[in-house]
Amino acid sequence: QKEVEQDPGPLSVPEGAIVSLNCTYSNSAFQYFMWYRQYSRKGPELLMYTYSSGNKEDGRFTAQVDKSSKYISLFIRDSQPSDSATYLCAMSDYNQGGKLIFGQGTELSVKP
Amino acid sequence: DTEVTQTPKHLVMGMTNKKSLKCEQHMGHRAMYWYKQKAKKPPELMFVYSYEKLSINESVPSRFSPECPNSSLLNLHLHALQPEDSALYLCASRGGTSGTFTYEQYFGPGTRLTVT
């Protein structure tokens, strides 16, 4: 079993839809959670960074962490074609020496 | 400004060539990383430098040789690569300054390497 599980998709939604992307994990020591967006042939771009449980909102993006269920989510409101990309979750704990453990990435396509 | 720059953007090299990839950040970050990414896969950690010292080597073959000349620069020297080494090579730096690390990493745009 992988430490971090993420549905690879692909996920296709119409423009304006609410998108929900999710990751589950097995290591209860993870405390630091990130979401990255990666356009084709580009480097990953940090979208959201959260510590421990709770919600964080930034514009159309909301990140949620539920440590009791070992489950994190990224919601995208009013999705746009420019949101079409691969979304990677990543996480770490104090003992990882700065290593990030990535999910496999979810490929999202937003159709006009 | 959360920018990590990488050069070159693209590199084609033969199996007998020697080349270098370069990475630079001016955010005052004290940890820098090299990753390798194959198509439709997440980044795979290769090396970590912390305060200009190599702290993690993920059992990478010796044909990849990292170097950290100063706190802003990171190089990856390549020699006698194989076609299966063709990939996107990403550099990243870890947040935090003044001796305090945070956990998020900022990635550069990558160097797309093709080995012929």
PDB file of C-alpha atoms in Angstrom:
ATOM      1  CA  GLN A   1       0.000   0.000   0.000  1.00  0.00           C
ATOM      2  CA  LYS A   2       1.344   3.431  -0.942  1.00  0.00           C
ATOM      3  CA  GLU A   3       1.759   5.984   1.863  1.00  0.00           C
ATOM      4  CA  VAL A   4      -0.340   8.477  -0.115  1.00  0.00           C
ATOM      5  CA  GLU A   5      -3.178   7.450  -2.423  1.00  0.00           C
ATOM      6  CA  GLN A   6      -4.610   9.770  -5.045  1.00  0.00           C
ATOM      7  CA  ASP A   7      -7.055   8.904  -7.823  1.00  0.00           C
ATOM      8  CA  PRO A   8      -5.163   9.576 -11.082  1.00  0.00           C
ATOM      9  CA  GLY A   9      -8.327  10.373 -13.026  1.00  0.00           C
ATOM     10  CA  PRO A  10      -8.572  11.696 -15.652  1.00  0.00           C
ATOM     11  CA  LEU A  11     -11.353  13.913 -14.339  1.00  0.00           C
ATOM     12  CA  SER A  12     -13.374  15.935 -16.855  1.00  0.00           C
ATOM     13  CA  VAL A  13     -15.817  18.646 -15.760  1.00  0.00           C
ATOM     14  CA  PRO A  14     -17.728  21.472 -17.492  1.00  0.00           C
ATOM     15  CA  GLU A  15     -16.626  25.056 -16.988  1.00  0.00           C
ATOM     16  CA  GLY A  16     -18.103  26.555 -13.828  1.00  0.00           C
ATOM     17  CA  ALA A  17     -18.322  23.233 -11.974  1.00  0.00           C
ATOM     18  CA  ILE A  18     -17.056  22.679  -8.438  1.00  0.00           C
ATOM     19  CA  VAL A  19     -14.130  20.272  -8.496  1.00  0.00           C
ATOM     20  CA  SER A  20     -13.182  18.047  -5.571  1.00  0.00           C
ATOM     21  CA  LEU A  21      -9.740  16.430  -5.504  1.00  0.00           C
ATOM     22  CA  ASN A  22      -8.757  14.063  -2.717  1.00  0.00           C
ATOM     23  CA  CYS A  23      -5.884  12.165  -1.164  1.00  0.00           C
ATOM     24  CA  THR A  24      -5.775   9.602   1.601  1.00  0.00           C
ATOM     25  CA  TYR A  25      -2.692   8.698   3.583  1.00  0.00           C
ATOM     26  CA  SER A  26      -1.579   6.073   6.043  1.00  0.00           C
ATOM     27  CA  ASN A  27       1.144   7.811   8.106  1.00  0.00           C
ATOM     28  CA  SER A  28      -0.518   9.506  11.086  1.00  0.00           C
ATOM     29  CA  ALA A  29       2.675  11.541  11.687  1.00  0.00           C
ATOM     30  CA  PHE A  30       2.063  13.712   8.612  1.00  0.00           C
ATOM     31  CA  GLN A  31       1.306  17.273   9.713  1.00  0.00           C
ATOM     32  CA  TYR A  32       2.200  19.443   6.714  1.00  0.00           C
ATOM     33  CA  PHE A  33       0.030  19.226   3.611  1.00  0.00           C
ATOM     34  CA  MET A  34       0.449  20.790   0.191  1.00  0.00           C
ATOM     35  CA  TRP A  35      -1.351  20.930  -3.116  1.00  0.00           C
ATOM     36  CA  TYR A  36       0.563  21.588  -6.313  1.00  0.00           C
ATOM     37  CA  ARG A  37      -0.722  22.340  -9.796  1.00  0.00           C
ATOM     38  CA  GLN A  38       1.385  21.175 -12.725  1.00  0.00           C
ATOM     39  CA  TYR A  39       0.729  22.202 -16.294  1.00  0.00           C
ATOM     40  CA  SER A  40       2.005  19.929 -19.044  1.00  0.00           C
ATOM     41  CA  ARG A  41       5.811  20.052 -19.346  1.00  0.00           C
ATOM     42  CA  LYS A  42       6.141  22.658 -16.561  1.00  0.00           C
ATOM     43  CA  GLY A  43       7.307  22.516 -12.945  1.00  0.00           C
ATOM     44  CA  PRO A  44       4.791  22.037 -10.084  1.00  0.00           C
ATOM     45  CA  GLU A  45       3.356  25.283  -8.701  1.00  0.00           C
ATOM     46  CA  LEU A  46       2.482  25.486  -5.001  1.00  0.00           C
ATOM     47  CA  LEU A  47      -1.224  26.224  -4.610  1.00  0.00           C
ATOM     48  CA  MET A  48      -1.967  25.612  -0.959  1.00  0.00           C
ATOM     49  CA  TYR A  49       0.038  24.805   2.191  1.00  0.00           C
ATOM     50  CA  THR A  50      -1.698  23.821   5.410  1.00  0.00           C
ATOM     51  CA  TYR A  51      -0.561  22.623   8.801  1.00  0.00           C
ATOM     52  CA  SER A  52      -2.507  20.020  10.784  1.00  0.00           C
ATOM     53  CA  SER A  53      -6.301  19.859  10.516  1.00  0.00           C
ATOM     54  CA  GLY A  54      -8.721  22.491   9.273  1.00  0.00           C
ATOM     55  CA  ASN A  55      -9.597  24.554   6.228  1.00  0.00           C
ATOM     56  CA  LYS A  56      -7.712  27.162   4.259  1.00  0.00           C
ATOM     57  CA  GLU A  57      -9.179  29.306   1.514  1.00  0.00           C
ATOM     58  CA  ASP A  58      -7.433  31.276  -1.229  1.00  0.00           C
ATOM     59  CA  GLY A  59      -9.659  32.745  -3.893  1.00  0.00           C
ATOM     60  CA  ARG A  60     -11.443  29.916  -5.716  1.00  0.00           C
ATOM     61  CA  PHE A  61      -9.396  27.257  -3.918  1.00  0.00           C
ATOM     62  CA  THR A  62     -10.144  25.655  -0.551  1.00  0.00           C
ATOM     63  CA  ALA A  63      -7.938  23.054   1.105  1.00  0.00           C
ATOM     64  CA  GLN A  64      -9.303  20.810   3.834  1.00  0.00           C
ATOM     65  CA  VAL A  65      -7.407  18.474   6.131  1.00  0.00           C
ATOM     66  CA  ASP A  66      -9.118  15.821   8.265  1.00  0.00           C
ATOM     67  CA  LYS A  67      -6.355  14.148  10.261  1.00  0.00           C
ATOM     68  CA  SER A  68      -8.782  11.860  12.088  1.00  0.00           C
ATOM     69  CA  SER A  69      -9.759  10.285   8.747  1.00  0.00           C
ATOM     70  CA  LYS A  70      -6.294  10.753   7.165  1.00  0.00           C
ATOM     71  CA  TYR A  71      -7.945  12.544   4.276  1.00  0.00           C
ATOM     72  CA  ILE A  72      -7.188  15.814   2.502  1.00  0.00           C
ATOM     73  CA  SER A  73      -9.166  17.634  -0.159  1.00  0.00           C
ATOM     74  CA  LEU A  74      -8.807  20.501  -2.590  1.00  0.00           C
ATOM     75  CA  PHE A  75     -11.961  22.224  -3.838  1.00  0.00           C
ATOM     76  CA  ILE A  76     -11.953  24.449  -6.899  1.00  0.00           C
ATOM     77  CA  ARG A  77     -15.008  26.692  -7.281  1.00  0.00           C
ATOM     78  CA  ASP A  78     -16.174  28.110 -10.613  1.00  0.00           C
ATOM     79  CA  SER A  79     -13.641  26.000 -12.490  1.00  0.00           C
ATOM     80  CA  GLN A  80     -12.081  27.493 -15.620  1.00  0.00           C
ATOM     81  CA  PRO A  81     -10.420  25.887 -18.661  1.00  0.00           C
ATOM     82  CA  SER A  82      -7.155  27.378 -17.357  1.00  0.00           C
ATOM     83  CA  ASP A  83      -7.485  25.069 -14.328  1.00  0.00           C
ATOM     84  CA  SER A  84      -6.856  22.089 -16.642  1.00  0.00           C
ATOM     85  CA  ALA A  85      -3.680  20.549 -15.240  1.00  0.00           C
ATOM     86  CA  THR A  86      -2.425  17.730 -13.045  1.00  0.00           C
ATOM     87  CA  TYR A  87      -2.939  18.309  -9.314  1.00  0.00           C
ATOM     88  CA  LEU A  88      -0.488  16.701  -6.910  1.00  0.00           C
ATOM     89  CA  CYS A  89      -0.994  16.348  -3.181  1.00  0.00           C
ATOM     90  CA  ALA A  90       2.144  16.192  -1.025  1.00  0.00           C
ATOM     91  CA  MET A  91       2.760  15.833   2.666  1.00  0.00           C
ATOM     92  CA  SER A  92       5.522  15.662   5.231  1.00  0.00           C
ATOM     93  CA  ASP A  93       6.222  15.337   8.909  1.00  0.00           C
ATOM     94  CA  TYR A  94       8.893  16.658  11.232  1.00  0.00           C
ATOM     95  CA  ASN A  95      10.978  13.495  10.912  1.00  0.00           C
ATOM     96  CA  GLN A  96      11.087  13.269   7.113  1.00  0.00           C
ATOM     97  CA  GLY A  97      14.143  15.531   6.827  1.00  0.00           C
ATOM     98  CA  GLY A  98      12.228  17.786   4.491  1.00  0.00           C
ATOM     99  CA  LYS A  99      11.151  14.989   2.164  1.00  0.00           C
ATOM    100  CA  LEU A 100       7.761  15.333   0.531  1.00  0.00           C
ATOM    101  CA  ILE A 101       5.633  12.270  -0.062  1.00  0.00           C
ATOM    102  CA  PHE A 102       3.563  12.803  -3.211  1.00  0.00           C
ATOM    103  CA  GLY A 103       0.327  11.326  -4.427  1.00  0.00           C
ATOM    104  CA  GLN A 104       0.237  10.049  -7.990  1.00  0.00           C
ATOM    105  CA  GLY A 105      -1.467  13.213  -9.261  1.00  0.00           C
ATOM    106  CA  THR A 106      -4.979  13.751 -10.662  1.00  0.00           C
ATOM    107  CA  GLU A 107      -5.316  14.930 -14.252  1.00  0.00           C
ATOM    108  CA  LEU A 108      -8.130  17.484 -14.506  1.00  0.00           C
ATOM    109  CA  SER A 109      -9.732  18.766 -17.698  1.00  0.00           C
ATOM    110  CA  VAL A 110     -12.224  21.656 -17.576  1.00  0.00           C
ATOM    111  CA  LYS A 111     -14.256  21.836 -20.779  1.00  0.00           C
ATOM    112  CA  PRO A 112     -15.569  25.215 -22.037  1.00  0.00           C
TER     113      PRO A 112
ATOM    114  CA  ASP B   1       9.015  36.514  -4.899  1.00  0.00           C
ATOM    115  CA  THR B   2       8.943  32.719  -4.836  1.00  0.00           C
ATOM    116  CA  GLU B   3      11.032  32.009  -7.902  1.00  0.00           C
ATOM    117  CA  VAL B   4      13.413  29.196  -8.660  1.00  0.00           C
ATOM    118  CA  THR B   5      15.150  29.397 -12.021  1.00  0.00           C
ATOM    119  CA  GLN B   6      16.681  26.528 -13.980  1.00  0.00           C
ATOM    120  CA  THR B   7      18.905  26.391 -17.045  1.00  0.00           C
ATOM    121  CA  PRO B   8      18.852  25.113 -19.674  1.00  0.00           C
ATOM    122  CA  LYS B   9      15.151  24.576 -20.438  1.00  0.00           C
ATOM    123  CA  HIS B  10      15.938  21.726 -22.813  1.00  0.00           C
ATOM    124  CA  LEU B  11      19.027  19.543 -23.196  1.00  0.00           C
ATOM    125  CA  VAL B  12      19.819  16.776 -25.649  1.00  0.00           C
ATOM    126  CA  MET B  13      22.965  14.806 -24.935  1.00  0.00           C
ATOM    127  CA  GLY B  14      24.655  11.656 -26.108  1.00  0.00           C
ATOM    128  CA  MET B  15      25.574   8.840 -23.768  1.00  0.00           C
ATOM    129  CA  THR B  16      29.247   9.843 -23.745  1.00  0.00           C
ATOM    130  CA  ASN B  17      28.694  13.569 -23.107  1.00  0.00           C
ATOM    131  CA  LYS B  18      29.220  15.531 -19.918  1.00  0.00           C
ATOM    132  CA  LYS B  19      26.753  18.323 -19.173  1.00  0.00           C
ATOM    133  CA  SER B  20      25.479  20.273 -16.180  1.00  0.00           C
ATOM    134  CA  LEU B  21      22.089  21.510 -15.046  1.00  0.00           C
ATOM    135  CA  LYS B  22      21.895  24.721 -13.038  1.00  0.00           C
ATOM    136  CA  CYS B  23      19.406  25.988 -10.472  1.00  0.00           C
ATOM    137  CA  GLU B  24      19.232  29.310  -8.639  1.00  0.00           C
ATOM    138  CA  GLN B  25      17.011  30.828  -5.952  1.00  0.00           C
ATOM    139  CA  HIS B  26      17.207  34.194  -4.194  1.00  0.00           C
ATOM    140  CA  MET B  27      14.606  33.624  -1.487  1.00  0.00           C
ATOM    141  CA  GLY B  28      17.195  32.999   1.228  1.00  0.00           C
ATOM    142  CA  HIS B  29      16.142  29.368   1.487  1.00  0.00           C
ATOM    143  CA  ARG B  30      18.757  27.063   2.998  1.00  0.00           C
ATOM    144  CA  ALA B  31      17.577  23.697   1.621  1.00  0.00           C
ATOM    145  CA  MET B  32      17.535  22.787  -2.059  1.00  0.00           C
ATOM    146  CA  TYR B  33      16.455  19.654  -3.879  1.00  0.00           C
ATOM    147  CA  TRP B  34      16.870  17.781  -7.137  1.00  0.00           C
ATOM    148  CA  TYR B  35      13.968  15.693  -8.439  1.00  0.00           C
ATOM    149  CA  LYS B  36      13.489  13.534 -11.516  1.00  0.00           C
ATOM    150  CA  GLN B  37      10.027  13.305 -13.058  1.00  0.00           C
ATOM    151  CA  LYS B  38       8.867  10.866 -15.707  1.00  0.00           C
ATOM    152  CA  ALA B  39       5.672  11.393 -17.698  1.00  0.00           C
ATOM    153  CA  LYS B  40       2.448  10.951 -15.683  1.00  0.00           C
ATOM    154  CA  LYS B  41       4.405  10.246 -12.494  1.00  0.00           C
ATOM    155  CA  PRO B  42       5.023  12.419  -9.419  1.00  0.00           C
ATOM    156  CA  PRO B  43       8.477  13.928  -8.845  1.00  0.00           C
ATOM    157  CA  GLU B  44      11.003  11.449  -7.488  1.00  0.00           C
ATOM    158  CA  LEU B  45      13.536  12.804  -4.988  1.00  0.00           C
ATOM    159  CA  MET B  46      17.224  12.486  -5.921  1.00  0.00           C
ATOM    160  CA  PHE B  47      19.251  14.730  -3.607  1.00  0.00           C
ATOM    161  CA  VAL B  48      18.770  17.188  -0.742  1.00  0.00           C
ATOM    162  CA  TYR B  49      21.207  19.906   0.270  1.00  0.00           C
ATOM    163  CA  SER B  50      20.751  21.567   3.639  1.00  0.00           C
ATOM    164  CA  TYR B  51      22.990  24.536   4.510  1.00  0.00           C
ATOM    165  CA  GLU B  52      25.091  23.676   1.450  1.00  0.00           C
ATOM    166  CA  LYS B  53      25.787  20.139   2.690  1.00  0.00           C
ATOM    167  CA  LEU B  54      24.426  16.993   1.077  1.00  0.00           C
ATOM    168  CA  SER B  55      21.911  15.592   3.558  1.00  0.00           C
ATOM    169  CA  ILE B  56      19.990  13.046   1.502  1.00  0.00           C
ATOM    170  CA  ASN B  57      21.073  10.944  -1.480  1.00  0.00           C
ATOM    171  CA  GLU B  58      18.295   8.628  -2.560  1.00  0.00           C
ATOM    172  CA  SER B  59      20.698   5.959  -3.878  1.00  0.00           C
ATOM    173  CA  VAL B  60      21.120   7.793  -7.160  1.00  0.00           C
ATOM    174  CA  PRO B  61      23.632   6.309  -9.660  1.00  0.00           C
ATOM    175  CA  SER B  62      27.034   7.987  -9.654  1.00  0.00           C
ATOM    176  CA  ARG B  63      26.551   9.245 -13.215  1.00  0.00           C
ATOM    177  CA  PHE B  64      24.542  12.018 -11.492  1.00  0.00           C
ATOM    178  CA  SER B  65      26.750  14.254  -9.344  1.00  0.00           C
ATOM    179  CA  PRO B  66      25.255  17.154  -7.372  1.00  0.00           C
ATOM    180  CA  GLU B  67      27.093  20.254  -6.268  1.00  0.00           C
ATOM    181  CA  CYS B  68      26.066  23.210  -4.106  1.00  0.00           C
ATOM    182  CA  PRO B  69      28.589  26.059  -4.645  1.00  0.00           C
ATOM    183  CA  ASN B  70      26.705  28.458  -2.334  1.00  0.00           C
ATOM    184  CA  SER B  71      23.342  28.880  -0.650  1.00  0.00           C
ATOM    185  CA  SER B  72      21.677  30.201  -3.820  1.00  0.00           C
ATOM    186  CA  LEU B  73      23.035  27.785  -6.413  1.00  0.00           C
ATOM    187  CA  LEU B  74      22.641  24.089  -7.091  1.00  0.00           C
ATOM    188  CA  ASN B  75      24.189  22.152  -9.955  1.00  0.00           C
ATOM    189  CA  LEU B  76      23.644  18.638 -11.250  1.00  0.00           C
ATOM    190  CA  HIS B  77      26.556  17.239 -13.260  1.00  0.00           C
ATOM    191  CA  LEU B  78      25.688  14.540 -15.765  1.00  0.00           C
ATOM    192  CA  HIS B  79      28.076  11.992 -17.270  1.00  0.00           C
ATOM    193  CA  ALA B  80      27.616   8.771 -19.234  1.00  0.00           C
ATOM    194  CA  LEU B  81      23.841   8.856 -18.966  1.00  0.00           C
ATOM    195  CA  GLN B  82      21.523   6.193 -20.337  1.00  0.00           C
ATOM    196  CA  PRO B  83      18.436   6.714 -22.525  1.00  0.00           C
ATOM    197  CA  GLU B  84      16.234   5.767 -19.549  1.00  0.00           C
ATOM    198  CA  ASP B  85      17.569   8.862 -17.749  1.00  0.00           C
ATOM    199  CA  SER B  86      15.548  11.016 -20.139  1.00  0.00           C
ATOM    200  CA  ALA B  87      13.083  12.940 -17.962  1.00  0.00           C
ATOM    201  CA  LEU B  88      12.140  16.354 -16.568  1.00  0.00           C
ATOM    202  CA  TYR B  89      14.681  17.357 -13.918  1.00  0.00           C
ATOM    203  CA  LEU B  90      13.270  19.670 -11.289  1.00  0.00           C
ATOM    204  CA  CYS B  91      14.999  21.819  -8.725  1.00  0.00           C
ATOM    205  CA  ALA B  92      13.175  22.999  -5.611  1.00  0.00           C
ATOM    206  CA  SER B  93      13.920  25.043  -2.533  1.00  0.00           C
ATOM    207  CA  ARG B  94      12.331  24.686   0.863  1.00  0.00           C
ATOM    208  CA  GLY B  95      10.633  27.563   2.606  1.00  0.00           C
ATOM    209  CA  GLY B  96      11.937  29.350   5.661  1.00  0.00           C
ATOM    210  CA  THR B  97      14.865  31.651   6.358  1.00  0.00           C
ATOM    211  CA  SER B  98      17.020  32.710   9.310  1.00  0.00           C
ATOM    212  CA  GLY B  99      17.512  29.151  10.520  1.00  0.00           C
ATOM    213  CA  THR B 100      13.835  28.245  10.622  1.00  0.00           C
ATOM    214  CA  PHE B 101      12.526  25.791   8.037  1.00  0.00           C
ATOM    215  CA  THR B 102       8.972  25.524   6.893  1.00  0.00           C
ATOM    216  CA  TYR B 103       7.832  22.490   4.928  1.00  0.00           C
ATOM    217  CA  GLU B 104       6.553  23.738   1.596  1.00  0.00           C
ATOM    218  CA  GLN B 105       8.802  23.524  -1.440  1.00  0.00           C
ATOM    219  CA  TYR B 106       8.984  25.838  -4.432  1.00  0.00           C
ATOM    220  CA  PHE B 107       9.816  24.247  -7.753  1.00  0.00           C
ATOM    221  CA  GLY B 108      11.602  25.590 -10.779  1.00  0.00           C
ATOM    222  CA  PRO B 109      10.292  25.112 -14.332  1.00  0.00           C
ATOM    223  CA  GLY B 110      12.542  22.120 -14.910  1.00  0.00           C
ATOM    224  CA  THR B 111      15.056  21.017 -17.532  1.00  0.00           C
ATOM    225  CA  ARG B 112      13.721  18.552 -20.086  1.00  0.00           C
ATOM    226  CA  LEU B 113      16.584  16.127 -20.720  1.00  0.00           C
ATOM    227  CA  THR B 114      16.770  13.738 -23.655  1.00  0.00           C
ATOM    228  CA  VAL B 115      19.579  11.196 -23.786  1.00  0.00           C
ATOM    229  CA  THR B 116      20.265   9.759 -27.224  1.00  0.00           C
TER     230      THR B 116
END
